[in-house]
Amino acid sequence: MRLKIVITTKPLIVGPLENNETYLKSESTADLFGVDRNTVKLLRIRFSYFLMPVFFFALSQVAEIDWIKAIICFFVLHLFIYPASNGYNSYMDQDEGSIGGLEHPPKPTKALFYLSILFDLIGLGLSLVVGFHFFISVLAYMLASRAYSFKGIRIKKYPIPGFLLVVFFQGAFTFWMVYSAVSQNAVELNSNMILVLAACLFLISGVYPLTQVYQHEADKAAGDITISYILGKRGTFIFCGLMFGIANVLLYFYFGSKQKTEQFILFQVFLLPVIVFFIKWFIKVIRDDKQASFKNTMRMNLLASTCMNLFFITLLILNTIR
């Protein structure tokens, strides 16, 4: 039997926001320590699924994997660090409209702020089990995420710096962080590695602006001018298609340099449903801007993440059994 605490409606100061804004929290039921279902929901743990492709891509390219470290890395990033970043971002934004993974997000409270810090601390603690370099990498990712959202710095409100920060840390940086952490051999930053890091950066560049395409008005109202807002809805699709095309070219040269062109061809097969959906969606948006909606964005994210996860897991299996 779980003990419930009833929280009555009253002003709640949600610190440490810079301007000490006051928000009203409607009556809800909470578990001990003030952590209720809405607070956990705002961690958006399921959203980590959309960030898994880079992890599995890195894992698939490691010659000799330390599987214990790989499992710990997976849980550190997808169960603690990414959700903590989501929670902190939601707390700082105080979103009222749809956000990634939640069409109708509940109102964030101070409990979310403390829970995000707790998740960060657990993630950092577990990262030390993997190694000091992984710990430093996780800490750098965490600090970059905070700089992106924190009201005092708020890189998110600048279209180009915000875009570059996200695609670097969620793309190339995460690939290198995972690859170097789980490899049993010494890691060398050679031409092949630079190629694949660049490919990861452009892959995220081809996805990230699409996650903002339905939020233009909400972002503008909050003072956050995103790369997607600058590009416009149609421009966002053209830009993302170009970024994904460059990523594809880089992957062609990467797999070709490793004499594994057949794996690049396999990637095109897995990617085909994504390309078809993207083109159909873009045509709908050209006809009606309202088609750049939350639901269509989530469908695109789910399809792209599923296809890429399946491909990189297939690649991991093929490279492991050979």
PDB file of C-alpha atoms in Angstrom:
ATOM      1  CA  MET A   1       0.000   0.000   0.000  1.00  0.00           C
ATOM      2  CA  ARG A   2       1.487   3.366  -1.048  1.00  0.00           C
ATOM      3  CA  LEU A   3       1.126   6.406   1.147  1.00  0.00           C
ATOM      4  CA  LYS A   4      -0.391   9.409  -0.625  1.00  0.00           C
ATOM      5  CA  ILE A   5      -0.102  13.049   0.299  1.00  0.00           C
ATOM      6  CA  VAL A   6      -2.702  15.551  -0.923  1.00  0.00           C
ATOM      7  CA  ILE A   7      -1.237  18.847  -2.068  1.00  0.00           C
ATOM      8  CA  THR A   8      -3.805  21.632  -2.050  1.00  0.00           C
ATOM      9  CA  THR A   9      -3.865  24.474  -4.539  1.00  0.00           C
ATOM     10  CA  LYS A  10      -1.561  27.304  -3.458  1.00  0.00           C
ATOM     11  CA  PRO A  11       1.264  29.428  -4.877  1.00  0.00           C
ATOM     12  CA  LEU A  12       4.452  27.484  -5.335  1.00  0.00           C
ATOM     13  CA  ILE A  13       7.806  29.248  -5.749  1.00  0.00           C
ATOM     14  CA  VAL A  14       9.769  27.301  -8.308  1.00  0.00           C
ATOM     15  CA  GLY A  15      13.396  28.192  -7.664  1.00  0.00           C
ATOM     16  CA  PRO A  16      16.075  28.690  -8.676  1.00  0.00           C
ATOM     17  CA  LEU A  17      14.673  30.506 -11.701  1.00  0.00           C
ATOM     18  CA  GLU A  18      16.509  33.772 -12.200  1.00  0.00           C
ATOM     19  CA  ASN A  19      13.412  35.965 -11.979  1.00  0.00           C
ATOM     20  CA  ASN A  20      11.805  33.983  -9.120  1.00  0.00           C
ATOM     21  CA  GLU A  21       8.645  33.413 -11.153  1.00  0.00           C
ATOM     22  CA  THR A  22       5.670  32.090  -9.201  1.00  0.00           C
ATOM     23  CA  TYR A  23       3.554  29.305 -10.609  1.00  0.00           C
ATOM     24  CA  LEU A  24       0.337  27.788  -9.364  1.00  0.00           C
ATOM     25  CA  LYS A  25       0.224  24.057  -8.966  1.00  0.00           C
ATOM     26  CA  SER A  26      -3.227  22.547  -9.137  1.00  0.00           C
ATOM     27  CA  GLU A  27      -4.272  19.925  -6.596  1.00  0.00           C
ATOM     28  CA  SER A  28      -2.632  16.574  -7.206  1.00  0.00           C
ATOM     29  CA  THR A  29      -1.609  13.457  -5.369  1.00  0.00           C
ATOM     30  CA  ALA A  30       2.059  12.800  -4.700  1.00  0.00           C
ATOM     31  CA  ASP A  31       4.164  10.023  -3.282  1.00  0.00           C
ATOM     32  CA  LEU A  32       6.529  10.615  -0.388  1.00  0.00           C
ATOM     33  CA  PHE A  33       9.234  13.210  -1.091  1.00  0.00           C
ATOM     34  CA  GLY A  34       6.842  15.053  -3.416  1.00  0.00           C
ATOM     35  CA  VAL A  35       7.583  12.876  -6.462  1.00  0.00           C
ATOM     36  CA  ASP A  36       4.307  12.224  -8.269  1.00  0.00           C
ATOM     37  CA  ARG A  37       3.488  10.635 -11.594  1.00  0.00           C
ATOM     38  CA  ASN A  38       3.470  13.964 -13.395  1.00  0.00           C
ATOM     39  CA  THR A  39       6.988  14.722 -12.209  1.00  0.00           C
ATOM     40  CA  VAL A  40       8.253  11.338 -13.401  1.00  0.00           C
ATOM     41  CA  LYS A  41       6.377  11.818 -16.675  1.00  0.00           C
ATOM     42  CA  LEU A  42       8.310  15.037 -17.339  1.00  0.00           C
ATOM     43  CA  LEU A  43      11.591  13.108 -17.255  1.00  0.00           C
ATOM     44  CA  ARG A  44      10.353  11.638 -20.541  1.00  0.00           C
ATOM     45  CA  ILE A  45      12.345   8.442 -20.106  1.00  0.00           C
ATOM     46  CA  ARG A  46      10.706   6.972 -23.218  1.00  0.00           C
ATOM     47  CA  PHE A  47      12.187   9.866 -25.215  1.00  0.00           C
ATOM     48  CA  SER A  48      15.595   8.223 -24.722  1.00  0.00           C
ATOM     49  CA  TYR A  49      14.527   5.782 -27.449  1.00  0.00           C
ATOM     50  CA  PHE A  50      14.973   8.592 -29.982  1.00  0.00           C
ATOM     51  CA  LEU A  51      18.594   9.068 -28.828  1.00  0.00           C
ATOM     52  CA  MET A  52      19.593   5.389 -28.972  1.00  0.00           C
ATOM     53  CA  PRO A  53      20.772   5.231 -32.622  1.00  0.00           C
ATOM     54  CA  VAL A  54      24.058   7.039 -31.909  1.00  0.00           C
ATOM     55  CA  PHE A  55      24.763   4.688 -28.983  1.00  0.00           C
ATOM     56  CA  PHE A  56      24.149   1.550 -31.069  1.00  0.00           C
ATOM     57  CA  PHE A  57      26.100   3.011 -33.996  1.00  0.00           C
ATOM     58  CA  ALA A  58      29.124   3.576 -31.751  1.00  0.00           C
ATOM     59  CA  LEU A  59      28.785   0.100 -30.258  1.00  0.00           C
ATOM     60  CA  SER A  60      28.564  -1.511 -33.694  1.00  0.00           C
ATOM     61  CA  GLN A  61      31.897   0.026 -34.725  1.00  0.00           C
ATOM     62  CA  VAL A  62      33.938  -1.170 -31.728  1.00  0.00           C
ATOM     63  CA  ALA A  63      36.230  -4.076 -32.628  1.00  0.00           C
ATOM     64  CA  GLU A  64      36.342  -5.628 -29.134  1.00  0.00           C
ATOM     65  CA  ILE A  65      33.545  -4.569 -26.791  1.00  0.00           C
ATOM     66  CA  ASP A  66      33.709  -4.596 -23.000  1.00  0.00           C
ATOM     67  CA  TRP A  67      30.083  -5.685 -22.560  1.00  0.00           C
ATOM     68  CA  ILE A  68      29.881  -4.868 -18.856  1.00  0.00           C
ATOM     69  CA  LYS A  69      30.932  -1.283 -19.547  1.00  0.00           C
ATOM     70  CA  ALA A  70      28.600  -1.152 -22.563  1.00  0.00           C
ATOM     71  CA  ILE A  71      25.586  -2.125 -20.433  1.00  0.00           C
ATOM     72  CA  ILE A  72      26.492   0.419 -17.746  1.00  0.00           C
ATOM     73  CA  CYS A  73      26.983   3.131 -20.397  1.00  0.00           C
ATOM     74  CA  PHE A  74      23.568   2.355 -21.845  1.00  0.00           C
ATOM     75  CA  PHE A  75      21.792   2.729 -18.502  1.00  0.00           C
ATOM     76  CA  VAL A  76      23.802   5.792 -17.454  1.00  0.00           C
ATOM     77  CA  LEU A  77      22.836   7.680 -20.604  1.00  0.00           C
ATOM     78  CA  HIS A  78      19.328   6.461 -21.359  1.00  0.00           C
ATOM     79  CA  LEU A  79      17.933   5.947 -17.874  1.00  0.00           C
ATOM     80  CA  PHE A  80      19.612   8.794 -15.973  1.00  0.00           C
ATOM     81  CA  ILE A  81      21.492  11.485 -17.957  1.00  0.00           C
ATOM     82  CA  TYR A  82      19.044  11.975 -20.845  1.00  0.00           C
ATOM     83  CA  PRO A  83      15.934  11.949 -18.578  1.00  0.00           C
ATOM     84  CA  ALA A  84      17.648  14.368 -16.172  1.00  0.00           C
ATOM     85  CA  SER A  85      18.330  16.699 -19.099  1.00  0.00           C
ATOM     86  CA  ASN A  86      14.693  16.429 -20.213  1.00  0.00           C
ATOM     87  CA  GLY A  87      13.421  17.145 -16.719  1.00  0.00           C
ATOM     88  CA  TYR A  88      15.688  20.131 -16.160  1.00  0.00           C
ATOM     89  CA  ASN A  89      14.749  21.566 -19.554  1.00  0.00           C
ATOM     90  CA  SER A  90      11.029  21.175 -18.773  1.00  0.00           C
ATOM     91  CA  TYR A  91      11.498  22.820 -15.388  1.00  0.00           C
ATOM     92  CA  MET A  92      13.287  25.811 -16.885  1.00  0.00           C
ATOM     93  CA  ASP A  93      10.857  26.145 -19.797  1.00  0.00           C
ATOM     94  CA  GLN A  94       7.635  25.715 -17.785  1.00  0.00           C
ATOM     95  CA  ASP A  95       6.031  24.462 -21.010  1.00  0.00           C
ATOM     96  CA  GLU A  96       2.323  24.808 -21.562  1.00  0.00           C
ATOM     97  CA  GLY A  97       2.259  23.397 -25.089  1.00  0.00           C
ATOM     98  CA  SER A  98       3.407  20.093 -26.573  1.00  0.00           C
ATOM     99  CA  ILE A  99       7.004  19.003 -26.037  1.00  0.00           C
ATOM    100  CA  GLY A 100       8.990  16.048 -27.365  1.00  0.00           C
ATOM    101  CA  GLY A 101       7.202  12.880 -26.262  1.00  0.00           C
ATOM    102  CA  LEU A 102       4.338  14.655 -24.441  1.00  0.00           C
ATOM    103  CA  GLU A 103       1.432  16.284 -26.255  1.00  0.00           C
ATOM    104  CA  HIS A 104      -0.089  17.656 -23.041  1.00  0.00           C
ATOM    105  CA  PRO A 105       2.712  18.041 -20.483  1.00  0.00           C
ATOM    106  CA  PRO A 106       1.812  18.586 -16.816  1.00  0.00           C
ATOM    107  CA  LYS A 107       3.042  21.690 -15.008  1.00  0.00           C
ATOM    108  CA  PRO A 108       6.619  21.287 -13.705  1.00  0.00           C
ATOM    109  CA  THR A 109       7.265  21.807  -9.988  1.00  0.00           C
ATOM    110  CA  LYS A 110      10.309  22.148  -7.775  1.00  0.00           C
ATOM    111  CA  ALA A 111      10.236  18.359  -7.295  1.00  0.00           C
ATOM    112  CA  LEU A 112      11.215  17.993 -10.959  1.00  0.00           C
ATOM    113  CA  PHE A 113      14.265  20.197 -10.451  1.00  0.00           C
ATOM    114  CA  TYR A 114      15.484  18.095  -7.509  1.00  0.00           C
ATOM    115  CA  LEU A 115      14.691  14.809  -9.255  1.00  0.00           C
ATOM    116  CA  SER A 116      16.722  15.861 -12.307  1.00  0.00           C
ATOM    117  CA  ILE A 117      19.675  16.645 -10.016  1.00  0.00           C
ATOM    118  CA  LEU A 118      19.288  13.253  -8.310  1.00  0.00           C
ATOM    119  CA  PHE A 119      19.283  11.466 -11.681  1.00  0.00           C
ATOM    120  CA  ASP A 120      22.400  13.390 -12.719  1.00  0.00           C
ATOM    121  CA  LEU A 121      24.209  12.395  -9.523  1.00  0.00           C
ATOM    122  CA  ILE A 122      23.260   8.732  -9.937  1.00  0.00           C
ATOM    123  CA  GLY A 123      24.385   8.820 -13.571  1.00  0.00           C
ATOM    124  CA  LEU A 124      27.689  10.454 -12.668  1.00  0.00           C
ATOM    125  CA  GLY A 125      28.271   7.955  -9.870  1.00  0.00           C
ATOM    126  CA  LEU A 126      27.678   4.989 -12.170  1.00  0.00           C
ATOM    127  CA  SER A 127      29.875   6.536 -14.877  1.00  0.00           C
ATOM    128  CA  LEU A 128      32.867   6.262 -12.518  1.00  0.00           C
ATOM    129  CA  VAL A 129      32.446   2.476 -12.650  1.00  0.00           C
ATOM    130  CA  VAL A 130      33.147   2.659 -16.389  1.00  0.00           C
ATOM    131  CA  GLY A 131      36.147   4.928 -16.002  1.00  0.00           C
ATOM    132  CA  PHE A 132      37.331   8.451 -15.258  1.00  0.00           C
ATOM    133  CA  HIS A 133      37.318   9.544 -18.902  1.00  0.00           C
ATOM    134  CA  PHE A 134      33.707   8.443 -19.287  1.00  0.00           C
ATOM    135  CA  PHE A 135      32.859  10.311 -16.075  1.00  0.00           C
ATOM    136  CA  ILE A 136      34.409  13.527 -17.472  1.00  0.00           C
ATOM    137  CA  SER A 137      32.531  13.034 -20.759  1.00  0.00           C
ATOM    138  CA  VAL A 138      29.205  12.548 -18.969  1.00  0.00           C
ATOM    139  CA  LEU A 139      29.898  15.602 -16.806  1.00  0.00           C
ATOM    140  CA  ALA A 140      30.667  17.681 -19.925  1.00  0.00           C
ATOM    141  CA  TYR A 141      27.420  16.504 -21.561  1.00  0.00           C
ATOM    142  CA  MET A 142      25.475  17.354 -18.408  1.00  0.00           C
ATOM    143  CA  LEU A 143      26.981  20.859 -18.156  1.00  0.00           C
ATOM    144  CA  ALA A 144      26.310  21.529 -21.849  1.00  0.00           C
ATOM    145  CA  SER A 145      22.705  20.455 -21.347  1.00  0.00           C
ATOM    146  CA  ARG A 146      22.342  22.821 -18.395  1.00  0.00           C
ATOM    147  CA  ALA A 147      23.890  25.712 -20.339  1.00  0.00           C
ATOM    148  CA  TYR A 148      21.369  25.017 -23.097  1.00  0.00           C
ATOM    149  CA  SER A 149      18.371  25.413 -20.753  1.00  0.00           C
ATOM    150  CA  PHE A 150      19.454  27.485 -17.730  1.00  0.00           C
ATOM    151  CA  LYS A 151      17.800  30.909 -17.646  1.00  0.00           C
ATOM    152  CA  GLY A 152      21.071  32.660 -16.782  1.00  0.00           C
ATOM    153  CA  ILE A 153      22.835  31.386 -19.928  1.00  0.00           C
ATOM    154  CA  ARG A 154      20.055  29.968 -22.118  1.00  0.00           C
ATOM    155  CA  ILE A 155      21.975  28.962 -25.251  1.00  0.00           C
ATOM    156  CA  LYS A 156      18.659  27.564 -26.441  1.00  0.00           C
ATOM    157  CA  LYS A 157      17.433  31.080 -27.293  1.00  0.00           C
ATOM    158  CA  TYR A 158      20.209  31.598 -29.865  1.00  0.00           C
ATOM    159  CA  PRO A 159      19.432  29.725 -33.117  1.00  0.00           C
ATOM    160  CA  ILE A 160      22.942  28.919 -34.384  1.00  0.00           C
ATOM    161  CA  PRO A 161      24.798  28.312 -31.052  1.00  0.00           C
ATOM    162  CA  GLY A 162      21.825  26.305 -29.739  1.00  0.00           C
ATOM    163  CA  PHE A 163      21.734  24.171 -32.880  1.00  0.00           C
ATOM    164  CA  LEU A 164      25.502  23.567 -32.891  1.00  0.00           C
ATOM    165  CA  LEU A 165      25.556  22.667 -29.202  1.00  0.00           C
ATOM    166  CA  VAL A 166      22.847  20.016 -29.594  1.00  0.00           C
ATOM    167  CA  VAL A 167      24.115  18.384 -32.786  1.00  0.00           C
ATOM    168  CA  PHE A 168      27.689  18.243 -31.467  1.00  0.00           C
ATOM    169  CA  PHE A 169      26.896  16.737 -28.070  1.00  0.00           C
ATOM    170  CA  GLN A 170      24.080  14.419 -29.181  1.00  0.00           C
ATOM    171  CA  GLY A 171      25.979  13.386 -32.310  1.00  0.00           C
ATOM    172  CA  ALA A 172      29.773  13.335 -32.568  1.00  0.00           C
ATOM    173  CA  PHE A 173      30.475  13.757 -28.849  1.00  0.00           C
ATOM    174  CA  THR A 174      28.133  10.944 -27.776  1.00  0.00           C
ATOM    175  CA  PHE A 175      29.553   8.605 -30.434  1.00  0.00           C
ATOM    176  CA  TRP A 176      33.113   9.258 -29.248  1.00  0.00           C
ATOM    177  CA  MET A 177      32.107   9.045 -25.584  1.00  0.00           C
ATOM    178  CA  VAL A 178      30.526   5.611 -26.010  1.00  0.00           C
ATOM    179  CA  TYR A 179      33.088   4.279 -28.477  1.00  0.00           C
ATOM    180  CA  SER A 180      36.074   5.165 -26.294  1.00  0.00           C
ATOM    181  CA  ALA A 181      34.376   3.968 -23.083  1.00  0.00           C
ATOM    182  CA  VAL A 182      33.433   0.453 -24.198  1.00  0.00           C
ATOM    183  CA  SER A 183      36.434  -0.411 -26.381  1.00  0.00           C
ATOM    184  CA  GLN A 184      38.927  -2.878 -24.953  1.00  0.00           C
ATOM    185  CA  ASN A 185      41.601  -1.511 -27.280  1.00  0.00           C
ATOM    186  CA  ALA A 186      43.283   1.882 -27.487  1.00  0.00           C
ATOM    187  CA  VAL A 187      41.204   4.389 -29.445  1.00  0.00           C
ATOM    188  CA  GLU A 188      42.826   6.435 -32.200  1.00  0.00           C
ATOM    189  CA  LEU A 189      41.405   9.602 -33.737  1.00  0.00           C
ATOM    190  CA  ASN A 190      42.287   8.721 -37.355  1.00  0.00           C
ATOM    191  CA  SER A 191      40.719   9.750 -40.665  1.00  0.00           C
ATOM    192  CA  ASN A 192      38.074   7.010 -40.486  1.00  0.00           C
ATOM    193  CA  MET A 193      37.042   8.135 -37.012  1.00  0.00           C
ATOM    194  CA  ILE A 194      36.792  11.753 -38.143  1.00  0.00           C
ATOM    195  CA  LEU A 195      34.574  10.632 -41.036  1.00  0.00           C
ATOM    196  CA  VAL A 196      32.158   8.759 -38.785  1.00  0.00           C
ATOM    197  CA  LEU A 197      32.088  11.550 -36.194  1.00  0.00           C
ATOM    198  CA  ALA A 198      31.208  14.030 -38.938  1.00  0.00           C
ATOM    199  CA  ALA A 199      28.514  11.647 -40.201  1.00  0.00           C
ATOM    200  CA  CYS A 200      26.981  11.488 -36.712  1.00  0.00           C
ATOM    201  CA  LEU A 201      27.002  15.261 -36.465  1.00  0.00           C
ATOM    202  CA  PHE A 202      25.144  15.604 -39.785  1.00  0.00           C
ATOM    203  CA  LEU A 203      22.717  12.792 -38.893  1.00  0.00           C
ATOM    204  CA  ILE A 204      21.596  14.718 -35.822  1.00  0.00           C
ATOM    205  CA  SER A 205      21.577  17.925 -37.886  1.00  0.00           C
ATOM    206  CA  GLY A 206      19.085  16.211 -40.181  1.00  0.00           C
ATOM    207  CA  VAL A 207      16.774  15.271 -37.326  1.00  0.00           C
ATOM    208  CA  TYR A 208      16.970  17.944 -34.622  1.00  0.00           C
ATOM    209  CA  PRO A 209      15.383  20.921 -36.470  1.00  0.00           C
ATOM    210  CA  LEU A 210      12.374  18.731 -37.322  1.00  0.00           C
ATOM    211  CA  THR A 211      11.703  18.302 -33.605  1.00  0.00           C
ATOM    212  CA  GLN A 212      11.182  22.087 -33.410  1.00  0.00           C
ATOM    213  CA  VAL A 213       8.986  22.513 -36.484  1.00  0.00           C
ATOM    214  CA  TYR A 214       5.673  22.480 -34.591  1.00  0.00           C
ATOM    215  CA  GLN A 215       6.876  24.786 -31.770  1.00  0.00           C
ATOM    216  CA  HIS A 216       7.596  28.024 -33.642  1.00  0.00           C
ATOM    217  CA  GLU A 217       4.959  30.158 -31.962  1.00  0.00           C
ATOM    218  CA  ALA A 218       5.538  28.705 -28.484  1.00  0.00           C
ATOM    219  CA  ASP A 219       9.309  29.142 -28.785  1.00  0.00           C
ATOM    220  CA  LYS A 220       8.952  32.716 -30.029  1.00  0.00           C
ATOM    221  CA  ALA A 221       6.596  33.557 -27.139  1.00  0.00           C
ATOM    222  CA  ALA A 222       9.204  32.176 -24.705  1.00  0.00           C
ATOM    223  CA  GLY A 223      11.971  34.228 -26.337  1.00  0.00           C
ATOM    224  CA  ASP A 224      13.692  31.192 -27.874  1.00  0.00           C
ATOM    225  CA  ILE A 225      14.512  31.736 -31.548  1.00  0.00           C
ATOM    226  CA  THR A 226      15.335  28.258 -32.855  1.00  0.00           C
ATOM    227  CA  ILE A 227      17.067  27.217 -36.066  1.00  0.00           C
ATOM    228  CA  SER A 228      13.738  25.824 -37.306  1.00  0.00           C
ATOM    229  CA  TYR A 229      12.006  29.152 -36.668  1.00  0.00           C
ATOM    230  CA  ILE A 230      14.674  30.980 -38.692  1.00  0.00           C
ATOM    231  CA  LEU A 231      14.372  28.490 -41.545  1.00  0.00           C
ATOM    232  CA  GLY A 232      10.577  28.394 -41.536  1.00  0.00           C
ATOM    233  CA  LYS A 233       8.549  25.198 -41.825  1.00  0.00           C
ATOM    234  CA  ARG A 234       9.333  24.459 -45.451  1.00  0.00           C
ATOM    235  CA  GLY A 235      12.922  25.610 -45.037  1.00  0.00           C
ATOM    236  CA  THR A 236      13.332  23.221 -42.111  1.00  0.00           C
ATOM    237  CA  PHE A 237      12.423  20.255 -44.332  1.00  0.00           C
ATOM    238  CA  ILE A 238      14.812  21.365 -47.081  1.00  0.00           C
ATOM    239  CA  PHE A 239      17.625  21.950 -44.565  1.00  0.00           C
ATOM    240  CA  CYS A 240      17.102  18.581 -42.845  1.00  0.00           C
ATOM    241  CA  GLY A 241      17.012  16.773 -46.185  1.00  0.00           C
ATOM    242  CA  LEU A 242      20.312  18.436 -47.131  1.00  0.00           C
ATOM    243  CA  MET A 243      21.927  17.548 -43.786  1.00  0.00           C
ATOM    244  CA  PHE A 244      20.801  13.939 -44.049  1.00  0.00           C
ATOM    245  CA  GLY A 245      22.102  13.794 -47.606  1.00  0.00           C
ATOM    246  CA  ILE A 246      25.554  14.976 -46.479  1.00  0.00           C
ATOM    247  CA  ALA A 247      25.500  12.417 -43.655  1.00  0.00           C
ATOM    248  CA  ASN A 248      24.713   9.710 -46.204  1.00  0.00           C
ATOM    249  CA  VAL A 249      27.657  10.733 -48.406  1.00  0.00           C
ATOM    250  CA  LEU A 250      29.994  10.688 -45.402  1.00  0.00           C
ATOM    251  CA  LEU A 251      28.738   7.225 -44.420  1.00  0.00           C
ATOM    252  CA  TYR A 252      29.339   6.018 -47.973  1.00  0.00           C
ATOM    253  CA  PHE A 253      32.993   7.046 -47.753  1.00  0.00           C
ATOM    254  CA  TYR A 254      33.274   5.682 -44.204  1.00  0.00           C
ATOM    255  CA  PHE A 255      31.936   2.221 -45.011  1.00  0.00           C
ATOM    256  CA  GLY A 256      33.836   2.229 -48.291  1.00  0.00           C
ATOM    257  CA  SER A 257      37.125   2.947 -46.508  1.00  0.00           C
ATOM    258  CA  LYS A 258      36.504  -0.115 -44.345  1.00  0.00           C
ATOM    259  CA  GLN A 259      35.643  -2.274 -47.378  1.00  0.00           C
ATOM    260  CA  LYS A 260      32.091  -2.663 -46.119  1.00  0.00           C
ATOM    261  CA  THR A 261      30.087  -1.004 -48.881  1.00  0.00           C
ATOM    262  CA  GLU A 262      27.431  -3.718 -48.490  1.00  0.00           C
ATOM    263  CA  GLN A 263      26.658  -2.299 -45.050  1.00  0.00           C
ATOM    264  CA  PHE A 264      26.063   1.120 -46.570  1.00  0.00           C
ATOM    265  CA  ILE A 265      23.639  -0.460 -49.068  1.00  0.00           C
ATOM    266  CA  LEU A 266      21.890  -2.185 -46.156  1.00  0.00           C
ATOM    267  CA  PHE A 267      21.548   1.209 -44.472  1.00  0.00           C
ATOM    268  CA  GLN A 268      19.683   2.515 -47.537  1.00  0.00           C
ATOM    269  CA  VAL A 269      17.250  -0.400 -47.289  1.00  0.00           C
ATOM    270  CA  PHE A 270      16.504   0.332 -43.622  1.00  0.00           C
ATOM    271  CA  LEU A 271      16.269   4.053 -44.373  1.00  0.00           C
ATOM    272  CA  LEU A 272      13.759   3.712 -47.225  1.00  0.00           C
ATOM    273  CA  PRO A 273      10.583   3.942 -45.037  1.00  0.00           C
ATOM    274  CA  VAL A 274      11.977   7.110 -43.427  1.00  0.00           C
ATOM    275  CA  ILE A 275      12.655   8.758 -46.796  1.00  0.00           C
ATOM    276  CA  VAL A 276       9.183   7.871 -48.080  1.00  0.00           C
ATOM    277  CA  PHE A 277       7.498   9.245 -44.939  1.00  0.00           C
ATOM    278  CA  PHE A 278       9.652  12.398 -45.016  1.00  0.00           C
ATOM    279  CA  ILE A 279       8.762  13.177 -48.648  1.00  0.00           C
ATOM    280  CA  LYS A 280       5.035  12.528 -48.112  1.00  0.00           C
ATOM    281  CA  TRP A 281       5.044  14.682 -44.985  1.00  0.00           C
ATOM    282  CA  PHE A 282       6.885  17.511 -46.733  1.00  0.00           C
ATOM    283  CA  ILE A 283       4.308  17.493 -49.567  1.00  0.00           C
ATOM    284  CA  LYS A 284       1.518  17.728 -46.975  1.00  0.00           C
ATOM    285  CA  VAL A 285       3.270  20.669 -45.275  1.00  0.00           C
ATOM    286  CA  ILE A 286       3.639  22.474 -48.616  1.00  0.00           C
ATOM    287  CA  ARG A 287      -0.120  22.158 -49.080  1.00  0.00           C
ATOM    288  CA  ASP A 288      -0.991  22.937 -45.472  1.00  0.00           C
ATOM    289  CA  ASP A 289       1.418  24.372 -42.865  1.00  0.00           C
ATOM    290  CA  LYS A 290      -0.689  22.837 -40.082  1.00  0.00           C
ATOM    291  CA  GLN A 291       0.616  19.410 -41.112  1.00  0.00           C
ATOM    292  CA  ALA A 292       3.890  20.406 -39.379  1.00  0.00           C
ATOM    293  CA  SER A 293       2.228  19.198 -36.196  1.00  0.00           C
ATOM    294  CA  PHE A 294       3.259  17.496 -32.963  1.00  0.00           C
ATOM    295  CA  LYS A 295       1.712  14.171 -33.998  1.00  0.00           C
ATOM    296  CA  ASN A 296       3.435  14.085 -37.381  1.00  0.00           C
ATOM    297  CA  THR A 297       6.751  15.084 -35.786  1.00  0.00           C
ATOM    298  CA  MET A 298       6.483  12.247 -33.258  1.00  0.00           C
ATOM    299  CA  ARG A 299       5.595   9.797 -36.028  1.00  0.00           C
ATOM    300  CA  MET A 300       8.678  10.877 -37.946  1.00  0.00           C
ATOM    301  CA  ASN A 301      10.874  10.596 -34.849  1.00  0.00           C
ATOM    302  CA  LEU A 302       9.527   7.149 -34.003  1.00  0.00           C
ATOM    303  CA  LEU A 303       9.946   5.821 -37.531  1.00  0.00           C
ATOM    304  CA  ALA A 304      13.450   7.272 -37.999  1.00  0.00           C
ATOM    305  CA  SER A 305      14.643   6.072 -34.589  1.00  0.00           C
ATOM    306  CA  THR A 306      13.187   2.592 -35.073  1.00  0.00           C
ATOM    307  CA  CYS A 307      14.707   2.142 -38.534  1.00  0.00           C
ATOM    308  CA  MET A 308      18.128   3.392 -37.437  1.00  0.00           C
ATOM    309  CA  ASN A 309      18.075   1.422 -34.181  1.00  0.00           C
ATOM    310  CA  LEU A 310      17.236  -1.749 -36.111  1.00  0.00           C
ATOM    311  CA  PHE A 311      19.989  -1.072 -38.632  1.00  0.00           C
ATOM    312  CA  PHE A 312      22.708  -0.367 -36.080  1.00  0.00           C
ATOM    313  CA  ILE A 313      21.680  -3.344 -33.925  1.00  0.00           C
ATOM    314  CA  THR A 314      21.801  -5.515 -37.072  1.00  0.00           C
ATOM    315  CA  LEU A 315      25.228  -4.057 -37.800  1.00  0.00           C
ATOM    316  CA  LEU A 316      26.316  -4.800 -34.228  1.00  0.00           C
ATOM    317  CA  ILE A 317      25.236  -8.432 -34.586  1.00  0.00           C
ATOM    318  CA  LEU A 318      26.955  -8.826 -37.970  1.00  0.00           C
ATOM    319  CA  ASN A 319      30.207  -7.272 -36.755  1.00  0.00           C
ATOM    320  CA  THR A 320      30.158  -9.305 -33.533  1.00  0.00           C
ATOM    321  CA  ILE A 321      29.676 -12.726 -35.110  1.00  0.00           C
ATOM    322  CA  ARG A 322      32.378 -12.189 -37.749  1.00  0.00           C
TER     323      ARG A 322
END
